[in-house]
Amino acid sequence: MKVMKFGGTSVGTIESLRNVKAIVESCDEPVVVVVSALGGITDQLIATARLAAAGDIAHLESYARIVERHRQVIDGIVPEAFKLEVLSIVNPLLEELGNIYRGVSLIRDLSQRTLDIIVSYGERISSVIVSRVIEGAVHIDSRTFIKTVKQWDKHVLDNDATQPLIHERFDNLNAKVVVVPGFIASDAEGNVTNLGRGGSDYTAAIIAAALDARVLEIWTDVDGFMTADPRVISGALVIDRLSFTEAMELCNFGAKVIYPPTIYPVFHKNIPIVIKNTFNPSAAGTWISEQEPSPEGKAIKGISSINDTCLVTIKGLGMVGVIGINSRIFNALAQNGISVFLVSQAASENNISFAVRNADADHAIQVLNQEFAAELKSGTLSEIVAEPNLATVAIVGENMKHTGGIAGKLFNVLGRNGISVIACAQGASETNISFVIEHDDLRKALNVIHDSFFLSDTQVLNLFVVGTGNVGRHLLSQIHAQQENLLENKALRLRIVGIANSRKCIFDREGIDIDQTDYLLENSTIDATPENLKKEIIGMNIFNSVFVDCTASPKIAELYYDLLSHNINVVAANKIAASGDYEGYRRMKRVARKKDVKFLFETNVGAGLPIINTINNLINSGDRILRIEAVLSGTLNYIFNVLSPEIPMSRAIEMACEAGYAEPDPRIDLSGRDVMRKLVILAREAGYPTSQDDVECRLFLPESCFEGSIDDFFTKVKEFDGMFEKMRAQAEKDGEHFRFAAVLDHGKVSVGLRTVDSAHPFYHLEGSNNVILLTTERYNEYPMVIKGYGAGAEVTAAGVFSDIIGIANIR
C-alpha cells in the first residue's frame, strides 16, 4: 500500500481536485489519502476568528465567504449522487463554525483551545468532500487515532497512544481508498488539537510508518525539492534524489516542500518519500530515501535559508574553562520552548552565539538574563546581546565529505561578492555548512552560491553597461550575437541588468532585452547622473556584477573606487581612471585586490590588442620591462599613412574622423594627449610610478592650433598643409615614414613624431594599426612584438567583451 498526502493547493480548486481524483483512482494498490484544508482556508479561518475576537462585524462577511467557498467546491466537483449526503455533513459543520465565531464575538476572547477547534474545520470539511469525489473511498476522522500530549505549551505526538489506534482503525478495513484529514488530532480528554505547521505531512508520515507503507507520496504544487528557492533563483533545478539526512537539513533551514518532523517516522522504517506535483503528475519529482552518497555526484545538493534570524551572543572571560555553561544556556531555552537552529562557539570558549527566530529573541534574552543574573552582576559574563533581522543560509549535501575545499570555495565566493559572514557552523559529518549574514545580502548570497557550485546549468554575469555610443552600441550587439554560443559552449550567461546613455538609465535585475534598449531608455524616468548610477547599482546588490564603462567621462571614472569597494567588477574602455592621479590609480588597484574583484582596462591601450595582459603576464612570471617602444595612436598612424600629394594634413584628419578612428574631439589625438595617457598606463602596469606630467611631449603642431573651437582648429590646421607636404615629400625621398611614437626607457617617458626607415618594425605599419615592442630582461636582444588593429569602435568593443569574459574565468 501507499500513503498519499495532498496539500492545500491540491484541493484548493475544482481543477486541482479533478487531478487528485485522477491520480488516486489510477493507483493499482490500496491507498490512504491524507488531505489538507482547501488552499488558503486555514488562514481565512484564523483571520475571521481574530476579527470576531476584536468585535469587528467584518467577521460575518468573512465567515460568509468561507461558507460560499466550500459550497462552490461541492457544487463543482461532488457527483450528483453524493451532493445531498455531503451537504448533510458539511452544512452542520459550517453551522457549528458560525456558532463558535458568534461566541468568540460575544465574549471578545480567543483562547488557543478555541482557535484549535476553529482551524480543525478546514481539514474536517475538505476530507469529507474529497472522500465523496474519489470513487469507492472511505472517510475516517484522524482525531480518533492521532493523539497528542502537551509539552512546553505545544501539542506533540503521543506515539504510544497513536500506534495501536491506527492499527485498530486500519488493519481490518476492507477499502481500496481511505481518506483522512491531515493536521488535526485530539488529546486524551478528546479535546481537538493539531500537529502544528505542516501537520498534514506529519499525519501522512505517522500513518505510513505505522502501516509499513511501500512509499509516502507528498503531492504539492512544485515538481519536487529544488536546489534553491525558485522565487529567488529563477534557474533553480529539481533535485532528483536526496538522502533522508539531506532532506532533513534542507527542511530545517527553510525549504518548505515538506515539514521536518515528516521525515522521522518513515526514516526509521526506511520508507521512501516522493515529492510530486499535483498539477504536473508526469514529472519525476524528488525521491528521498536512505542512500550512500556517490563520489561522482555533486558536492552539494541544495541551498536553503531562513530569512528570519536573530543571533544571540553570550561572551565573557569567565566562560573559559567553566564546565556546564552550555548546558545551562540550552536547558534554559528548551524549558521555555525556544528553538535554536544554529550554534557557533569560539575555540577559546570566551563566547558562544546561537540563532533563533526574531520572534523568540526578546524572550531568549529575558530567559538568559534570569539564568545568568549572578554572573552578569559580577562581571563574569558581559552583556547578552541580540542581533535581529539577519538571515541564515545552509548548503547541504552528504557528498561534501568526499570533496575537499568546499568551505574554502564557499567563503571565497561570498567574500568576492562582498558578503560578510557573521557566524558559521559545520558539523563533523560535513553534511551541512550553515552561516549567518545580513538580511539584505540574502538574495545575493543565494544566487552566487547557486551559480558558483554549478547547481545551475550556467554561470551568470550581471552587467551594467554605461555608454551607448559607438563602442557601447557595438558591445551590446556583440553580446547579443554571442549569447547563444556562450551559453551552449561555455555555460555562461551574460545578463544586462543596467544600461545608461548620456541622458537616461534603466535597471532590471531580471535582465534587459537588448533589442528594446532604445525604447526603454527613451521612456525611462531615471536621469543618468553619476549619483543615480552609483545609487542604483550599489543598491541593487546583485551577485557577480560587472560595471562596464564605454564612455570617456571623468565623472563616470570617479565612480570606480566606490563600485570596487562594493565588490563590483569594473571593465573600462575609459582611459581617465588608469592614467589619472597616480595615487588614485594605486588606490583602485589596492581595493580591487582587497575585495578580490577585477579592475580591467585592456582596451585603454591598443583597442583589442592583448598588450596590458601580456605585460602583466611577463611581470607575474618574474620578468622585468626595460623598454617599451610603441605606435599607440591608430588615429595618428592612419593620418600619416594616408598623407599624399592629393590628401593634405587637414583632409587626412577629416578622413580619420569620418572613419571613426579619431576621438569625438580629434585634438585629443593630435595633441598627443591620448598617446601620453596610453604610455602612462603601460608604464604603470610595467611597474613604473609615472604620471602624465612626467611625459616629454614633442608636438608636430603648434599650441595655437589647439586654442578655440573644433571649427577653429580645422581652419588653422589648413595653414600647415604645405609644410607637412614638404616634410612628407622629403621623407618619401629618404625612404622613410612618419610615426608618432611613445617610448618608455628605464622609467623615462616621451612621445613625439619621428621618421623610421624600412629596417624598423614601425615602417610597414598600415592603416590604423598599432605596434608595441617590449624589451625585457628575457626578451632583450629580440624584443617581443605585438601588432594589429589599434583603433575602431568594433575592435575596442571586442576588447571590452574579452575583459568581461575574463571575469568569468572560462576558457
Short mmCIF file of C-alpha atoms in Angstrom, two decimals, residues 54 168 193 245 293 300 313 376 388 405 437 455 523 561 563 632 636 639 657 671 682 704 793 803:
data_model
loop_
_atom_site.label_atom_id
_atom_site.label_comp_id
_atom_site.label_asym_id
_atom_site.label_seq_id
_atom_site.Cartn_x
_atom_site.Cartn_y
_atom_site.Cartn_z
CA ALA A 54 -11.96 42.06 18.24
CA GLU A 168 -7.33 -0.68 15.31
CA THR A 193 -5.67 19.60 18.92
CA THR A 245 19.65 13.37 6.10
CA PRO A 293 26.45 9.38 -1.42
CA ILE A 300 26.12 19.90 -2.61
CA THR A 313 25.74 36.16 21.75
CA LEU A 376 26.22 39.26 34.75
CA PRO A 388 17.98 40.77 14.91
CA GLY A 405 37.81 22.64 -0.35
CA ILE A 437 24.69 37.04 7.06
CA LEU A 455 23.76 23.78 -9.25
CA ASN A 523 10.86 56.14 -21.78
CA TYR A 561 36.55 53.24 -6.45
CA LEU A 563 31.97 50.36 -7.08
CA LEU A 632 49.75 53.68 -29.91
CA LEU A 636 47.72 59.35 -35.99
CA ILE A 639 46.62 60.13 -40.76
CA CYS A 657 37.05 61.42 -38.08
CA SER A 671 47.91 66.99 -29.28
CA LEU A 682 51.69 51.00 -19.89
CA SER A 704 48.00 77.83 -31.17
CA ALA A 793 34.72 51.04 -32.22
CA ASP A 803 37.67 41.63 -20.48
#
